[in-house]
Coordinates of C-alpha atoms and ligand atoms in Angstrom, one line a residue:
M270 CA 0.0 -0.1 0.0
T271 CA 2.7 2.5 1.0
G272 CA 4.1 2.1 -2.4
E273 CA 1.2 3.5 -4.0
I274 CA 0.5 6.6 -1.9
G275 CA 3.7 8.4 -0.6
E276 CA 4.2 10.0 2.7
L277 CA 3.1 13.7 3.1
N278 CA 5.9 15.8 1.8
P279 CA 4.7 19.0 0.3
P280 CA 7.2 21.2 -1.5
P281 CA 8.6 24.1 0.6
R282 CA 6.6 27.1 -0.1
L283 CA 6.4 30.8 1.4
L284 CA 2.7 31.5 1.5
M285 CA 2.4 35.2 0.8
G286 CA -1.2 35.3 -0.7
P287 CA -4.2 36.6 1.3
G288 CA -4.4 33.5 3.5
P289 CA -3.7 30.8 4.4
I290 CA -0.1 31.7 5.2
T291 CA 2.8 29.7 6.3
C292 CA 2.2 28.5 9.8
D293 CA 4.3 29.5 12.7
P294 CA 6.2 26.3 13.7
R295 CA 5.1 26.6 17.2
V296 CA 1.7 26.3 16.2
L297 CA 2.3 23.1 14.2
R298 CA 4.2 21.6 17.3
A299 CA 1.2 22.7 19.6
M300 CA -1.2 20.7 17.2
S301 CA 0.8 17.4 17.6
T302 CA 0.2 17.6 21.4
Q303 CA -1.5 14.5 22.6
L304 CA -5.4 14.6 23.1
L305 CA -7.3 14.6 26.3
G306 CA -10.9 13.9 27.0
Q307 CA -13.0 16.9 26.4
F308 CA -14.1 17.0 30.1
D309 CA -10.8 16.2 31.5
P310 CA -10.0 19.0 34.0
A311 CA -6.8 19.5 32.3
F312 CA -8.6 20.0 29.0
T313 CA -11.3 22.4 30.3
A314 CA -8.6 24.4 32.0
Y315 CA -7.0 24.8 28.5
M316 CA -10.4 25.9 27.1
S317 CA -10.7 28.4 29.9
E318 CA -7.2 29.6 29.1
V319 CA -8.2 30.0 25.3
M320 CA -11.1 32.2 26.5
A321 CA -8.7 34.3 28.6
L322 CA -6.2 34.7 25.8
Y323 CA -8.7 35.7 23.1
R324 CA -10.3 38.3 25.4
R325 CA -7.0 40.0 25.5
L326 CA -6.5 39.7 21.7
Y327 CA -10.0 41.1 21.2
Q328 CA -9.4 43.6 23.9
T329 CA -12.8 42.8 25.5
E330 CA -14.2 41.8 28.9
N331 CA -16.8 39.8 27.3
R332 CA -17.2 36.5 29.1
W333 CA -18.2 34.7 26.0
T334 CA -15.1 34.6 24.0
F335 CA -14.5 31.1 22.6
L336 CA -13.8 29.0 19.6
I337 CA -16.1 27.7 16.9
D338 CA -14.8 24.6 15.2
G339 CA -14.5 25.2 11.5
T340 CA -13.0 27.8 9.3
A341 CA -13.7 31.5 9.7
R342 CA -17.1 31.2 8.0
A343 CA -18.0 28.9 10.7
G344 CA -17.7 31.8 13.1
I345 CA -19.7 34.0 10.8
E346 CA -22.4 31.5 10.6
A347 CA -22.6 30.8 14.2
I348 CA -23.0 34.4 15.1
L349 CA -25.5 35.3 12.3
V350 CA -27.6 32.2 12.6
S351 CA -27.8 32.6 16.4
L352 CA -28.5 36.4 16.1
I353 CA -30.9 36.6 13.2
S354 CA -34.4 35.4 13.5
P355 CA -36.3 34.8 10.3
G356 CA -37.7 38.3 9.1
D357 CA -35.0 40.3 10.8
R358 CA -33.7 43.1 8.7
V359 CA -29.9 43.1 8.4
L360 CA -27.8 45.7 6.8
V361 CA -24.5 44.8 5.0
P362 CA -22.2 47.6 3.8
I363 CA -20.4 45.8 0.9
F364 CA -16.9 46.8 -0.3
G365 CA -15.7 43.4 -1.5
R366 CA -16.4 39.8 -2.0
F367 CA -16.7 39.0 1.7
G368 CA -19.6 41.7 2.2
H369 CA -21.4 39.6 -0.5
L370 CA -20.6 36.4 1.7
L371 CA -22.2 38.2 4.7
C372 CA -25.5 38.9 2.7
E373 CA -25.5 35.3 1.5
I374 CA -25.1 33.9 5.0
A375 CA -27.7 36.2 6.4
R376 CA -30.2 35.4 3.6
R377 CA -29.7 31.7 4.4
C378 CA -30.7 32.7 8.0
R379 CA -33.8 34.0 6.5
A380 CA -33.0 37.7 7.1
E381 CA -34.4 40.4 5.0
V382 CA -31.1 41.8 3.7
V383 CA -30.4 45.2 2.5
S384 CA -27.0 46.3 1.4
I385 CA -25.0 49.4 0.4
E386 CA -22.1 49.0 -2.0
A387 CA -18.7 50.8 -2.2
E388 CA -16.8 50.7 -5.3
W389 CA -14.0 47.9 -5.0
G390 CA -11.1 49.8 -3.7
A391 CA -12.9 52.1 -1.5
V392 CA -14.7 51.9 1.9
F393 CA -17.6 53.8 3.6
A394 CA -17.6 57.1 5.5
P395 CA -19.4 56.7 8.9
E396 CA -22.2 59.1 7.6
Q397 CA -23.0 56.8 4.7
I398 CA -23.4 54.0 7.1
E399 CA -25.6 56.1 9.5
A400 CA -27.8 57.3 6.6
A401 CA -28.3 53.7 5.4
I402 CA -29.3 52.8 9.0
R403 CA -31.7 55.7 9.2
Q404 CA -33.1 54.6 5.9
H405 CA -33.4 50.9 6.4
R406 CA -33.9 50.5 10.1
P407 CA -32.1 47.2 10.5
R408 CA -31.8 45.1 13.6
V409 CA -28.2 43.9 12.7
L410 CA -25.4 45.7 10.9
A411 CA -22.9 43.1 9.5
I412 CA -19.6 44.4 8.2
C413 CA -16.0 43.2 7.4
Q414 CA -13.1 45.0 9.1
G415 CA -10.8 44.0 6.2
D416 CA -12.0 42.6 2.9
T417 CA -9.0 40.7 1.6
S418 CA -10.8 40.5 -1.8
T419 CA -10.0 44.4 -2.3
T420 CA -7.3 44.7 0.4
M421 CA -9.2 47.5 1.9
A422 CA -10.0 48.1 5.7
Q423 CA -13.1 49.9 6.7
P424 CA -12.4 52.2 9.8
L425 CA -14.7 51.0 12.5
D426 CA -14.0 53.4 15.4
E427 CA -17.2 55.4 15.0
I428 CA -19.6 52.6 13.7
G429 CA -20.2 51.0 17.2
A430 CA -21.5 54.3 18.6
I431 CA -23.6 54.9 15.5
C432 CA -25.3 51.5 16.0
R433 CA -26.0 52.1 19.6
R434 CA -27.6 55.4 18.9
H435 CA -30.0 53.6 16.6
D436 CA -30.2 50.2 18.7
V437 CA -28.7 48.1 16.0
I438 CA -26.6 45.1 16.8
L439 CA -23.1 45.5 15.2
Y440 CA -21.3 42.3 13.9
V441 CA -17.8 42.4 12.6
D442 CA -16.0 39.8 10.5
A443 CA -12.4 40.2 11.5
T444 CA -11.1 37.0 9.8
A445 CA -8.5 38.9 8.0
T446 CA -7.5 41.4 10.5
L447 CA -7.4 40.1 14.0
G448 CA -3.8 40.4 15.3
G449 CA -2.8 42.5 12.3
M450 CA -4.4 45.7 13.1
A451 CA -6.2 47.4 16.1
L452 CA -9.7 46.0 17.0
P453 CA -10.5 47.1 20.5
V454 CA -13.9 45.5 20.7
D455 CA -15.4 47.1 24.0
L456 CA -13.9 50.5 23.2
W457 CA -15.3 50.6 19.7
Q458 CA -18.8 49.1 21.1
I459 CA -18.8 46.2 18.8
D460 CA -21.4 43.5 19.8
A461 CA -20.1 40.5 18.1
V462 CA -16.9 39.5 16.2
S463 CA -15.4 36.3 14.5
A464 CA -12.0 35.5 13.0
G465 CA -9.9 32.8 11.6
L466 CA -6.5 31.5 12.5
Q467 CA -5.0 31.3 8.9
K468 CA -4.1 35.0 8.6
C469 CA -2.5 37.3 11.1
L470 CA -2.7 34.6 14.0
S471 CA -0.2 32.4 12.1
G472 CA -2.3 29.3 12.4
P473 CA -3.9 26.8 10.1
P474 CA -7.5 27.2 8.8
G475 CA -10.2 25.2 11.0
S476 CA -10.8 27.4 14.1
S477 CA -12.8 30.6 14.5
P478 CA -12.2 32.7 17.6
I479 CA -15.5 34.7 18.4
T480 CA -16.5 37.1 21.0
F481 CA -19.9 38.6 21.8
N482 CA -21.4 40.8 24.5
Q483 CA -24.5 40.7 26.7
R484 CA -26.5 42.4 24.1
V485 CA -26.1 39.3 22.1
V486 CA -26.3 36.9 24.9
D487 CA -29.8 38.3 25.5
I488 CA -31.1 37.9 22.0
V489 CA -29.6 34.3 21.8
N490 CA -30.8 33.1 25.2
A491 CA -34.3 34.1 24.2
R492 CA -34.1 31.5 21.5
K493 CA -32.5 28.8 23.7
H494 CA -33.8 25.2 22.9
V495 CA -31.4 22.6 24.3
E496 CA -31.7 19.3 22.4
A497 CA -33.6 16.5 24.1
G498 CA -31.1 14.0 25.8
I499 CA -29.0 16.5 27.4
R500 CA -31.5 19.0 29.0
P501 CA -30.7 19.7 32.6
P502 CA -33.6 19.4 35.1
D503 CA -34.0 23.1 35.5
Y504 CA -34.2 23.7 31.8
V505 CA -36.7 26.3 30.5
A506 CA -36.8 26.9 26.7
G507 CA -36.7 30.4 25.4
N508 CA -39.8 32.0 23.8
G509 CA -38.1 33.0 20.5
A510 CA -37.7 31.3 17.3
P511 CA -35.3 28.2 17.7
I512 CA -31.9 28.7 16.3
Q513 CA -31.8 27.1 12.8
S514 CA -28.5 25.2 13.3
N515 CA -27.6 22.8 16.0
Y516 CA -23.8 22.9 15.5
F517 CA -23.7 26.7 15.5
D518 CA -26.2 27.3 18.3
L519 CA -24.5 29.9 20.5
A520 CA -27.0 29.2 23.3
M521 CA -25.8 25.6 23.5
L522 CA -22.2 26.4 23.0
M523 CA -22.3 28.9 25.9
D524 CA -23.5 26.0 28.1
Y525 CA -20.6 23.9 26.6
W526 CA -17.8 26.5 27.2
G527 CA -19.4 27.7 30.5
G528 CA -19.4 26.6 33.9
S529 CA -22.3 23.9 33.3
R530 CA -20.0 22.2 30.6
L531 CA -23.3 20.7 29.0
N532 CA -22.3 18.2 26.3
H533 CA -22.5 19.5 22.7
H534 CA -19.9 18.5 20.0
T535 CA -16.6 17.1 20.6
E536 CA -14.2 19.9 20.9
A537 CA -11.6 19.8 18.0
A538 CA -8.8 19.4 20.5
S539 CA -5.8 19.8 18.2
M540 CA -7.3 23.1 16.7
L541 CA -7.9 24.4 20.2
Y542 CA -4.1 23.7 21.0
A543 CA -3.4 25.5 17.7
A544 CA -5.6 28.5 18.7
R545 CA -4.2 28.6 22.0
E546 CA -0.5 28.8 20.7
C547 CA -1.5 31.4 18.1
A548 CA -2.9 33.8 20.6
R549 CA 0.0 33.0 23.2
I550 CA 2.5 34.0 20.5
I551 CA 1.0 37.3 19.5
L552 CA 0.5 38.2 23.3
A553 CA 4.2 37.3 24.0
E554 CA 5.2 39.9 21.3
G555 CA 2.7 42.4 22.4
L556 CA -0.4 43.5 20.4
E557 CA 1.1 46.9 19.6
A558 CA 4.5 45.5 18.5
C559 CA 2.5 43.0 16.3
F560 CA 0.5 45.7 14.6
A561 CA 3.6 47.9 14.2
R562 CA 5.4 44.9 12.4
H563 CA 2.5 44.6 10.1
R564 CA 2.5 48.3 9.4
T565 CA 6.1 48.4 8.6
A566 CA 6.0 45.4 6.4
S567 CA 3.0 47.1 4.5
V568 CA 5.0 50.3 3.9
A569 CA 8.2 48.5 2.9
L570 CA 6.3 46.3 0.4
S571 CA 4.3 49.2 -0.9
E572 CA 7.5 51.3 -1.5
G573 CA 9.2 48.4 -3.1
L574 CA 6.3 47.7 -5.6
T575 CA 6.1 51.4 -6.4
A576 CA 9.8 51.7 -7.0
M577 CA 9.5 48.8 -9.4
G578 CA 7.1 51.0 -11.4
L579 CA 4.0 49.1 -10.3
T580 CA 0.7 50.7 -9.3
L581 CA -0.9 49.9 -6.1
F582 CA -4.7 49.0 -5.9
G583 CA -7.3 50.9 -4.0
D584 CA -7.5 54.0 -1.8
Q585 CA -4.2 53.7 0.1
R586 CA -5.6 55.7 3.1
N587 CA -7.6 52.6 3.8
K588 CA -5.2 49.9 2.8
M589 CA -5.2 46.7 5.2
P590 CA -1.7 46.6 6.6
N591 CA -1.5 42.8 6.1
V592 CA -2.5 42.5 2.3
T593 CA -1.3 44.6 -0.6
G594 CA -3.1 44.9 -3.8
V595 CA -1.0 45.7 -6.9
M596 CA -2.2 46.1 -10.5
I597 CA -1.1 43.5 -13.0
P598 CA 0.8 45.5 -15.6
G599 CA -1.0 45.7 -19.0
G600 CA 0.0 42.8 -21.4
V601 CA 1.1 40.7 -18.4
D602 CA -0.6 37.3 -17.8
G603 CA -1.2 37.5 -14.0
E604 CA -1.5 33.9 -13.6
A605 CA 1.6 33.0 -15.5
V606 CA 3.5 35.4 -13.1
R607 CA 1.9 33.7 -10.1
R608 CA 2.8 30.3 -11.5
L609 CA 6.5 31.3 -12.1
M610 CA 6.7 32.7 -8.7
L611 CA 5.6 29.4 -7.3
D612 CA 7.7 27.3 -9.7
D613 CA 11.1 29.2 -9.6
F614 CA 10.9 30.8 -6.0
G615 CA 8.4 28.8 -4.1
I616 CA 6.5 31.8 -3.3
E617 CA 2.6 31.9 -3.5
I618 CA 1.0 35.4 -4.1
G619 CA -2.7 35.7 -4.6
S620 CA -5.0 36.7 -7.6
S621 CA -8.5 38.1 -6.8
F622 CA -12.3 37.7 -7.5
G623 CA -15.1 39.2 -9.4
P624 CA -14.3 42.7 -10.9
L625 CA -10.7 42.3 -9.9
K626 CA -10.1 38.9 -11.4
G627 CA -7.1 39.2 -13.7
R628 CA -6.5 42.9 -12.7
I629 CA -4.7 42.6 -9.4
W630 CA -2.3 40.4 -7.5
R631 CA -2.6 40.3 -3.7
I632 CA 0.5 39.9 -1.6
G633 CA 0.0 38.9 2.1
T634 CA 2.3 39.9 5.0
M635 CA 0.7 38.4 7.8
G636 CA 1.6 36.9 11.0
Y637 CA 4.5 34.6 10.9
V638 CA 5.1 35.5 7.3
C639 CA 5.2 39.2 8.1
R640 CA 8.9 39.7 8.4
K641 CA 11.7 41.7 6.6
E642 CA 13.4 38.8 4.8
N643 CA 10.1 37.6 3.3
V644 CA 9.2 41.1 2.0
L645 CA 12.6 41.4 0.4
H646 CA 12.5 37.7 -1.0
C647 CA 9.2 38.5 -2.5
L648 CA 10.2 41.7 -4.2
G649 CA 13.2 40.1 -5.5
A650 CA 11.4 37.2 -6.9
L651 CA 8.7 39.4 -8.5
E652 CA 11.3 41.6 -10.1
A653 CA 13.0 38.6 -11.7
T654 CA 9.7 36.9 -12.8
L655 CA 8.5 40.2 -14.4
R656 CA 11.8 40.6 -16.2
Q657 CA 11.2 37.0 -17.6
C658 CA 7.7 38.4 -18.8
G659 CA 9.2 41.3 -20.5
V660 CA 8.6 44.0 -17.8
R661 CA 11.7 45.9 -17.0
A662 CA 12.5 48.0 -13.9
P663 CA 16.1 49.1 -13.0
P664 CA 17.4 45.9 -11.3
G665 CA 17.2 45.8 -7.4
V666 CA 15.1 49.0 -7.0
G667 CA 12.1 47.3 -5.4
V668 CA 14.4 45.6 -2.7
D669 CA 16.3 48.7 -2.0
A670 CA 13.4 50.6 -1.4
A671 CA 11.9 48.3 0.9
L672 CA 15.2 47.7 2.8
S673 CA 15.4 51.4 3.4
V674 CA 12.0 51.5 5.1
Y675 CA 13.2 48.8 7.3
R676 CA 16.5 50.5 7.8
T677 CA 14.5 53.7 9.0
A678 CA 12.1 51.6 11.2
E679 CA 15.1 49.9 12.8
T680 CA 16.8 53.1 13.8
K681 CA 13.9 54.7 15.3
P682 CA 13.7 54.6 18.9
A683 CA 11.2 52.0 20.4
Ligands
PLP196 C1 -12.6 38.7 5.3 C2 -12.8 37.3 5.2 N1 -14.0 36.8 5.6 C3 -14.3 35.5 5.5 C4 -13.4 34.6 5.1 C5 -13.9 33.1 5.0 O1 -12.8 32.4 5.7 P1 -12.8 30.8 5.5 O2 -12.2 30.6 4.2 O3 -11.7 30.4 6.6 O4 -14.0 30.2 5.9 C6 -12.2 35.1 4.5 C7 -11.2 34.2 3.8 O5 -10.4 34.6 3.2 C8 -12.0 36.5 4.7 O6 -10.9 37.0 4.1

């Protein structure tokens, strides 16, 4: 048998697309830790540690900060399906593909979805969002912090206060930004947030850290229906419409992660170990230092690309610090360049979707991958690859420009 299918031995790659990225080896090591029973006190202690770690990452006091087993969209679905009762109006400001995903998921939760759209490459002014809230009177506002499809980040610092003024619940998809840029959940009055491990958290896809506050708990618990067979003697069902999903039922998940440890799914222990290590690594570095590392890489990469004569995509004032969109020069086959980068240099960069398909590359500098040597390798490789495709820039200008950004950052007092 072993002669037919070889051992796993993937080619060495540097993943510099929009995610997943190359995992931190410490996270891979944590994932190979031996399993425990899910109600072993040692394991439930790890669960509690994970809750505490992600409270710090999300800068929140929210008790309910835990993991949804599944990729980032599992976290989105868990929050939206638990929050949205059929017929609820949900407003989604769309500034890229993942805004459309929020609409799609909300629709499947039988919400009445209304959306406003920004041109891809731009984001919304707070006044535009408030005007849409006034017009549509939604119960929930669902928005991405960073939409990797366009590489744009929506400023959120004023949105929570707007939502409170209009009694709207604010949900934020921070899949692509948690750990890469500030998201002080309590300060910005965000009611619920979800993320994924495979971007700035340096982990693999497969676990979604979420957090939500009491406003969400009240809505969810009003819909609480515990499955027969595990109901505790004092169980009283909520009056609201049952949550459509069992797996993503936040009411039952609170019982599972909370003091009652009521059985639900079997926790994905290896992913919990991974998520724990991801958060531990960032907090050991320090949140601010981690954000600064992403900012510096973003500037260095942007300067390097520009020096090579390439044009960055989108409104640079609202660029995500961890993904950079760059226009594919006219006459160049973007996919051929991506393929050569992979074959000749082992570096993966991304393409994009929808209106940006074939128009931009997306280069990720996230988490473990976000470091000087990777930025320099990528620029050098791209320059050589473009030369192969007939695009000429003075040799070395990209790397030189990025290096000079790093030199300046390194000589600045901390
Ligand atoms: C902003 C955003 N939301 C949601 C997702 C979906 O995440 P997943 O593929 O882990 O389900 C992604 C993935 O790239 C993303 O960038």
